[in-house]
Amino acid sequence: MNIPQSSTDIISAISSAQGTAAIAIVRLSGKGAAKKLDNIFHGKKKIIDAKHKEIIFGKIMDDEQVLDEVVLNVYHAPKSYTGEDLIEIFCHGSLFIQQRILQLLFKEGVRLAEAGEFTMRAFLNGKMDLSQAEAVADIIHADTKKSHHLAMQQMRGGYSDIIKKLREELIQFHSMLELELDFAEEDVEFADRNNLRVLLEKIKKIIADLIASFALGNVLKNGVAVVIAGKPNVGKSSLLNTLLKEDKAIVSSIPGTTRDVIEDSIVLDGIRFRFSDTAGIRKSSDEIERMGIHRSKETMSKAQIIILMFDVFDSQEIKTILEETKKSYTDAYIIPVLNKIDLFYAEPDISELPSLVLLSVKNKIGIAEIMEQIVQYVKEKDIQSDCIVSNERHLQS
């Protein structure tokens, strides 16, 4: 977003979703906004005479013709979203009407708002701090229950409140130390050193907790990365298609069909999961397949969850491969899965691998257990706190 030439300009923009609808909203903000709008509005009273939060019905006039009948919400500074005089025009949602209202306002000297400028003015006028302003964008783009809840925490000032409290305590202690300097010759101690150590330990713990919360906050905001990995032809693509309930990946009995990472996402229990179907991992002389395998391993290194698939024909290797995978991807939660159990006449012995999920993608056996495990993993990680860091800038600061 570019900073406008003047923050004292009266700005306007369409605030509702783009396109045709029953109702649209045109927003106007800035000192003198009511006077400008009065020049194209005809109602029972002037907008400049309206009380704070008063609703007015009237007509928008285009020269001497009625363009539309509208309802206005009038907010007086500083008790508005932007901290300025702000008016919301509720008009019919015709694209022509929306654009024509803007054109009429531009003729009156109103300027088109830049992207995010209403929120920027709210920040500049002290209606919200920077982290809350950033949370507005997160709320708008939140597409799951968890990401919305996280954005609302930030919007309500969860992160800001913690930082403010720490700052206040440090300033208080700093003032005590300065007071000691003023009475240095009298050898008086105003700042208890034990209290200082306790405060510093408290700050270190809070900062460590905030940093630790970013891993969870980031995945709740952007989605949990889940990689389906394993040897060729164990059913990875079939599992992806079953989880997504669509034919996203090509399924073939020919090993090595998937040569690139295929991605899509679903929402489970209010949490977005980003699934990746990877190329089968094996030794190969095919250059293109080797590139696909390299990408598979890169994708696995970034995953929070790895669904490690085997089939009944390589069940003897499960323990060895599982241990190697855990050593290679220490940060990931690994779910070992044995597919094609429908080919067994009897249920296999998994006493040495109690965490192994028995799966038949063909017969939809074990699918619910996999979904339950990935959801439970995130819920167990959930931090019961008023503040979870989800913004990269907050982490770096």
Coordinates of C-alpha atoms in Angstrom, one line a residue:
M1 CA 0.0 0.0 0.0
N2 CA 1.3 3.4 -1.0
I3 CA 1.1 6.2 1.6
P4 CA -1.3 8.9 0.3
Q5 CA -0.1 12.4 -0.4
S6 CA -2.4 13.8 2.2
S7 CA -4.1 12.1 5.1
T8 CA -6.5 15.0 5.4
D9 CA -8.2 14.2 2.1
I10 CA -11.8 13.0 2.1
I11 CA -11.6 9.5 0.8
S12 CA -14.3 7.1 -0.6
A13 CA -14.5 3.5 -1.8
I14 CA -16.9 0.6 -2.3
S15 CA -16.7 -1.4 1.0
S16 CA -18.9 -4.3 0.0
A17 CA -17.9 -7.3 -2.1
Q18 CA -17.2 -6.7 -5.8
G19 CA -20.1 -7.5 -8.2
T20 CA -23.8 -7.1 -8.4
A21 CA -25.9 -7.6 -5.3
A22 CA -29.1 -6.5 -3.6
I23 CA -27.3 -4.0 -1.5
A24 CA -23.9 -2.4 -1.8
I25 CA -21.9 -0.1 0.6
V26 CA -20.0 3.0 -0.3
R27 CA -17.9 4.4 2.5
L28 CA -16.8 8.0 2.9
S29 CA -14.2 9.3 5.5
G30 CA -12.6 12.6 6.4
K31 CA -13.2 16.0 7.8
G32 CA -16.0 17.7 5.9
A33 CA -17.4 14.4 4.5
A34 CA -20.9 15.3 5.4
K35 CA -20.8 18.6 3.6
K36 CA -19.5 17.0 0.4
L37 CA -22.2 14.3 0.5
D38 CA -24.9 16.9 1.2
N39 CA -24.2 18.3 -2.3
I40 CA -25.6 15.2 -3.9
F41 CA -28.0 13.9 -1.2
H42 CA -31.6 14.9 -0.7
G43 CA -33.4 13.9 2.5
K44 CA -35.6 15.3 5.2
K45 CA -32.5 16.7 7.0
K46 CA -29.0 17.7 6.1
I47 CA -26.3 15.2 6.8
I48 CA -24.2 17.8 8.6
D49 CA -27.1 18.1 11.1
A50 CA -27.3 14.4 11.8
K51 CA -26.4 13.0 15.2
H52 CA -23.7 10.4 15.8
K53 CA -24.9 6.9 14.6
E54 CA -28.0 8.4 13.1
I55 CA -29.6 6.6 10.2
I56 CA -31.0 8.8 7.4
F57 CA -33.1 7.9 4.4
G58 CA -33.0 9.9 1.2
K59 CA -32.0 10.1 -2.5
I60 CA -28.7 10.4 -4.3
M61 CA -29.2 13.1 -7.0
D62 CA -27.4 13.0 -10.4
D63 CA -27.9 16.6 -11.6
E64 CA -31.7 16.8 -11.2
Q65 CA -32.4 13.1 -11.6
V66 CA -32.8 10.6 -8.8
L67 CA -29.9 8.1 -9.1
D68 CA -31.0 5.9 -6.2
E69 CA -32.8 5.8 -2.9
V70 CA -30.3 5.2 -0.1
V71 CA -29.8 4.7 3.6
L72 CA -26.9 6.5 5.4
N73 CA -25.1 5.6 8.6
V74 CA -23.5 8.7 10.0
Y75 CA -20.5 8.5 12.5
H76 CA -18.8 11.5 14.0
A77 CA -15.1 11.8 14.8
P78 CA -13.5 10.4 16.8
K79 CA -16.1 7.7 17.5
S80 CA -15.8 5.9 14.1
Y81 CA -13.7 3.1 12.6
T82 CA -11.2 5.6 11.1
G83 CA -11.4 8.1 14.0
E84 CA -12.7 10.7 11.4
D85 CA -16.2 11.7 10.3
L86 CA -17.4 8.6 8.5
I87 CA -20.5 7.9 6.4
E88 CA -21.7 4.6 5.0
I89 CA -24.0 4.8 2.0
F90 CA -26.2 1.7 1.6
C91 CA -27.4 1.7 -2.0
H92 CA -28.8 -0.8 -4.4
G93 CA -26.1 -3.2 -5.6
S94 CA -26.1 -2.3 -9.3
L95 CA -22.6 -1.9 -10.6
F96 CA -23.7 1.3 -12.4
I97 CA -25.1 2.8 -9.3
Q98 CA -22.0 2.0 -7.2
Q99 CA -19.7 3.5 -9.8
R100 CA -21.9 6.5 -10.4
I101 CA -22.0 7.4 -6.7
L102 CA -18.2 7.4 -6.6
Q103 CA -18.0 9.5 -9.8
L104 CA -20.4 12.1 -8.2
L105 CA -18.3 12.2 -5.0
F106 CA -15.1 12.6 -7.1
K107 CA -16.7 15.7 -8.7
E108 CA -17.1 17.1 -5.2
G109 CA -13.4 16.8 -4.6
V110 CA -13.4 13.4 -2.8
R111 CA -10.5 11.1 -3.6
L112 CA -10.6 7.3 -4.2
A113 CA -9.2 5.5 -1.2
E114 CA -6.1 3.4 -1.7
A115 CA -6.2 -0.3 -0.7
G116 CA -6.2 -0.5 3.1
E117 CA -6.4 3.3 3.6
F118 CA -9.4 3.3 5.9
T119 CA -7.6 0.9 8.2
M120 CA -4.3 2.9 7.9
R121 CA -6.2 6.0 9.0
A122 CA -7.6 4.1 11.9
F123 CA -4.0 3.3 12.9
L124 CA -2.8 6.9 12.4
N125 CA -5.6 8.2 14.5
G126 CA -4.9 5.8 17.3
K127 CA -8.0 3.7 16.9
M128 CA -5.9 0.5 16.7
D129 CA -2.2 -0.4 16.9
L130 CA -0.2 -1.9 14.1
S131 CA -0.8 -5.6 15.1
Q132 CA -4.5 -4.9 15.3
A133 CA -4.4 -3.3 11.8
E134 CA -2.6 -6.3 10.4
A135 CA -5.3 -8.5 12.0
V136 CA -8.0 -6.8 10.0
A137 CA -6.5 -8.3 6.8
D138 CA -6.3 -11.7 8.5
I139 CA -10.0 -11.5 9.5
I140 CA -11.0 -10.7 5.9
H141 CA -9.0 -13.6 4.5
A142 CA -9.8 -16.1 7.3
D143 CA -11.5 -19.1 5.7
T144 CA -11.7 -21.5 8.7
K145 CA -13.0 -21.4 12.2
K146 CA -9.6 -21.6 13.8
S147 CA -7.9 -19.0 11.5
H148 CA -10.9 -16.6 12.2
H149 CA -10.6 -17.2 16.0
L150 CA -6.9 -16.5 15.8
A151 CA -7.4 -13.3 13.8
M152 CA -10.1 -12.1 16.3
Q153 CA -7.6 -12.6 19.2
Q154 CA -5.1 -10.3 17.5
M155 CA -7.9 -7.8 16.6
R156 CA -8.9 -7.6 20.2
G157 CA -5.3 -6.8 21.1
G158 CA -4.1 -10.1 22.6
Y159 CA -0.5 -9.6 21.3
S160 CA -0.5 -5.9 21.9
D161 CA -1.7 -6.2 25.5
I162 CA 1.1 -8.6 26.4
I163 CA 3.7 -6.4 24.9
K164 CA 2.3 -3.3 26.6
K165 CA 2.2 -4.9 30.0
L166 CA 5.9 -6.0 29.6
R167 CA 6.8 -2.5 28.5
E168 CA 5.1 -0.9 31.5
E169 CA 6.9 -3.2 34.0
L170 CA 10.2 -2.4 32.4
I171 CA 9.6 1.3 32.4
Q172 CA 8.6 1.1 36.1
F173 CA 11.8 -0.7 37.0
H174 CA 13.8 1.7 34.8
S175 CA 12.4 4.7 36.7
M176 CA 13.5 3.1 40.0
L177 CA 17.0 2.6 38.7
E178 CA 17.2 6.3 37.5
L179 CA 16.0 7.3 41.0
E180 CA 18.9 5.5 42.5
L181 CA 21.3 7.4 40.3
D182 CA 19.8 10.7 41.6
F183 CA 20.7 9.5 45.1
A184 CA 23.9 7.7 44.3
E185 CA 25.9 9.4 47.0
E186 CA 23.4 8.3 49.7
D187 CA 23.8 4.6 48.7
V188 CA 20.0 4.1 48.6
E189 CA 18.5 1.1 46.8
F190 CA 15.0 1.8 45.3
A191 CA 15.0 -1.1 42.8
D192 CA 15.1 -4.5 44.5
R193 CA 17.6 -6.7 42.5
N194 CA 15.7 -9.9 43.3
N195 CA 12.6 -8.4 41.8
L196 CA 14.6 -7.4 38.7
R197 CA 15.8 -11.0 38.3
V198 CA 12.3 -12.3 38.7
L199 CA 11.0 -9.7 36.2
L200 CA 13.7 -10.7 33.6
E201 CA 12.9 -14.4 34.0
K202 CA 9.2 -13.6 33.5
I203 CA 10.0 -11.6 30.4
K204 CA 12.2 -14.4 29.0
K205 CA 9.5 -17.0 29.6
I206 CA 6.7 -14.9 27.9
I207 CA 8.9 -14.2 24.9
A208 CA 9.8 -17.9 24.6
D209 CA 6.1 -18.8 24.8
L210 CA 5.3 -16.3 22.1
I211 CA 8.1 -17.6 19.8
A212 CA 6.9 -21.2 20.5
S213 CA 3.3 -20.2 19.6
F214 CA 4.3 -19.1 16.1
A215 CA 4.6 -22.7 14.9
L216 CA 1.0 -23.3 15.8
G217 CA -0.2 -19.8 14.9
N218 CA 1.3 -20.0 11.4
V219 CA -0.4 -23.4 10.6
L220 CA -3.7 -22.3 12.0
K221 CA -3.5 -19.2 9.8
N222 CA -2.1 -20.8 6.6
G223 CA -3.1 -24.4 7.0
V224 CA -1.4 -27.6 8.4
A225 CA 1.0 -29.1 5.8
V226 CA 0.3 -32.8 5.5
V227 CA 2.5 -34.9 3.2
I228 CA 1.5 -38.4 1.9
A229 CA 4.8 -40.2 1.4
G230 CA 6.0 -43.7 0.7
K231 CA 7.3 -46.1 -2.0
P232 CA 5.7 -46.0 -5.5
N233 CA 2.4 -47.7 -6.0
V234 CA 1.4 -48.0 -2.3
G235 CA -1.8 -46.0 -2.8
K236 CA -0.7 -42.4 -2.0
S237 CA -2.6 -40.9 -4.9
S238 CA -5.7 -43.0 -4.1
L239 CA -5.6 -41.8 -0.5
L240 CA -5.3 -38.2 -1.6
N241 CA -8.3 -38.5 -3.9
T242 CA -10.3 -40.2 -1.1
L243 CA -9.5 -37.5 1.5
L244 CA -10.3 -34.7 -1.0
K245 CA -13.4 -36.6 -2.3
E246 CA -12.3 -35.8 -5.9
D247 CA -9.9 -37.3 -8.5
K248 CA -7.1 -34.8 -8.0
A249 CA -4.2 -37.2 -8.7
I250 CA -3.8 -39.7 -11.5
V251 CA -4.1 -43.3 -10.2
S252 CA -2.3 -46.0 -12.0
S253 CA -0.9 -49.5 -11.3
I254 CA 2.3 -48.4 -13.0
P255 CA 4.9 -47.4 -10.4
G256 CA 6.3 -43.9 -10.6
T257 CA 3.1 -42.3 -12.2
T258 CA 3.3 -39.3 -9.8
R259 CA 6.4 -37.4 -10.6
D260 CA 5.6 -34.0 -9.1
V261 CA 4.0 -32.8 -5.9
I262 CA 0.2 -32.5 -6.1
E263 CA -1.5 -30.3 -3.6
D264 CA -4.9 -29.4 -2.4
S265 CA -6.6 -28.6 0.9
I266 CA -9.7 -29.5 3.0
V267 CA -11.1 -28.2 6.3
L268 CA -11.6 -30.6 9.2
D269 CA -13.1 -29.5 12.5
G270 CA -12.5 -25.8 11.6
I271 CA -8.8 -26.4 10.7
R272 CA -7.4 -26.2 7.2
F273 CA -5.1 -29.1 6.1
R274 CA -2.9 -28.7 3.0
F275 CA -2.3 -32.2 1.6
S276 CA 0.6 -33.0 -0.7
D277 CA 0.8 -36.2 -2.7
T278 CA 4.5 -36.9 -3.5
A279 CA 6.4 -39.0 -6.0
G280 CA 7.2 -42.5 -4.7
I281 CA 10.5 -42.7 -3.0
R282 CA 12.9 -45.3 -4.4
K283 CA 16.3 -45.6 -6.2
S284 CA 15.8 -44.6 -9.8
S285 CA 18.0 -44.1 -12.9
D286 CA 15.3 -41.9 -14.5
E287 CA 16.4 -38.3 -14.3
I288 CA 12.9 -36.8 -14.2
E289 CA 11.8 -39.3 -11.5
R290 CA 14.9 -38.5 -9.4
M291 CA 13.9 -34.8 -9.6
G292 CA 10.4 -35.7 -8.4
I293 CA 11.8 -37.8 -5.5
H294 CA 14.1 -34.8 -4.5
R295 CA 11.0 -32.5 -4.5
S296 CA 9.2 -35.1 -2.4
K297 CA 11.9 -35.0 0.3
E298 CA 12.0 -31.2 0.2
T299 CA 8.2 -31.2 0.8
M300 CA 8.5 -33.7 3.6
S301 CA 11.1 -31.5 5.3
K302 CA 8.5 -28.6 5.5
A303 CA 5.6 -30.8 6.7
Q304 CA 4.0 -30.7 10.1
I305 CA 2.5 -34.2 9.5
I306 CA 3.7 -37.0 7.3
I307 CA 1.4 -39.9 6.4
L308 CA 4.0 -42.6 5.7
M309 CA 2.4 -45.3 3.6
F310 CA 3.2 -48.9 3.1
D311 CA 1.3 -51.8 1.5
V312 CA 1.0 -55.4 2.5
F313 CA 3.8 -56.5 0.1
D314 CA 6.5 -54.6 2.0
S315 CA 5.2 -54.9 5.5
Q316 CA 8.6 -56.4 6.6
E317 CA 10.3 -53.1 6.0
I318 CA 7.9 -50.9 8.0
K319 CA 9.8 -50.7 11.3
T320 CA 13.2 -49.9 9.6
I321 CA 11.8 -47.3 7.2
L322 CA 9.7 -45.7 10.0
E323 CA 12.7 -45.3 12.3
E324 CA 14.8 -43.8 9.4
T325 CA 12.0 -41.3 8.6
K326 CA 11.7 -40.2 12.2
K327 CA 15.4 -39.6 12.3
S328 CA 15.3 -37.6 9.1
Y329 CA 12.2 -35.5 9.9
T330 CA 12.4 -34.9 13.6
D331 CA 9.9 -32.0 13.6
A332 CA 7.1 -33.8 11.9
Y333 CA 4.4 -35.9 13.4
I334 CA 4.5 -39.2 11.5
I335 CA 1.5 -41.5 11.0
P336 CA 2.5 -44.9 9.6
V337 CA -0.2 -46.5 7.4
L338 CA -0.4 -50.0 6.0
N339 CA -2.6 -50.0 2.9
K340 CA -4.3 -52.7 0.9
I341 CA -5.3 -54.8 4.0
D342 CA -8.3 -56.0 1.9
L343 CA -5.7 -58.3 0.2
F344 CA -5.1 -60.0 3.6
Y345 CA -7.1 -63.1 4.5
A346 CA -6.5 -62.4 8.1
E347 CA -5.7 -59.1 10.0
P348 CA -1.9 -58.6 10.2
D349 CA 0.0 -58.7 13.5
I350 CA 0.9 -55.1 14.4
S351 CA 1.8 -55.8 18.0
E352 CA 5.3 -54.3 17.5
L353 CA 3.8 -51.2 15.8
P354 CA 0.8 -50.2 17.8
S355 CA 0.6 -46.8 16.1
L356 CA 0.2 -48.4 12.6
V357 CA -3.1 -47.5 10.9
L358 CA -4.6 -50.4 9.0
L359 CA -6.0 -49.0 5.7
S360 CA -7.9 -50.1 2.7
V361 CA -8.4 -47.1 0.5
K362 CA -10.5 -49.3 -1.9
N363 CA -12.9 -50.3 0.9
K364 CA -12.7 -46.9 2.8
I365 CA -11.3 -48.7 5.9
G366 CA -9.1 -46.6 8.2
I367 CA -9.8 -43.3 6.5
A368 CA -11.7 -41.9 9.5
E369 CA -8.9 -42.9 11.8
I370 CA -6.3 -41.0 9.8
M371 CA -8.5 -37.9 9.7
E372 CA -9.1 -38.2 13.5
Q373 CA -5.3 -38.5 14.2
I374 CA -4.3 -35.4 12.2
V375 CA -7.1 -33.3 13.8
Q376 CA -6.2 -34.6 17.3
Y377 CA -2.5 -33.7 16.7
V378 CA -3.3 -30.1 16.1
K379 CA -5.7 -29.9 19.0
E380 CA -3.1 -31.3 21.4
K381 CA -0.7 -28.6 20.2
D382 CA -3.3 -25.9 20.7
I383 CA -2.0 -23.3 23.2
Q384 CA -4.6 -22.2 25.6
S385 CA -3.5 -18.6 25.6
D386 CA -4.9 -15.1 24.8
C387 CA -2.1 -14.7 22.4
I388 CA -0.8 -16.9 19.6
V389 CA 1.7 -15.3 17.3
S390 CA 0.8 -15.9 13.6
N391 CA 2.5 -13.0 11.9
E392 CA 6.1 -13.3 10.7
R393 CA 6.8 -9.6 11.6
H394 CA 5.8 -10.2 15.2
L395 CA 8.1 -13.2 15.4
Q396 CA 11.1 -11.3 14.0
S397 CA 10.5 -8.4 16.3

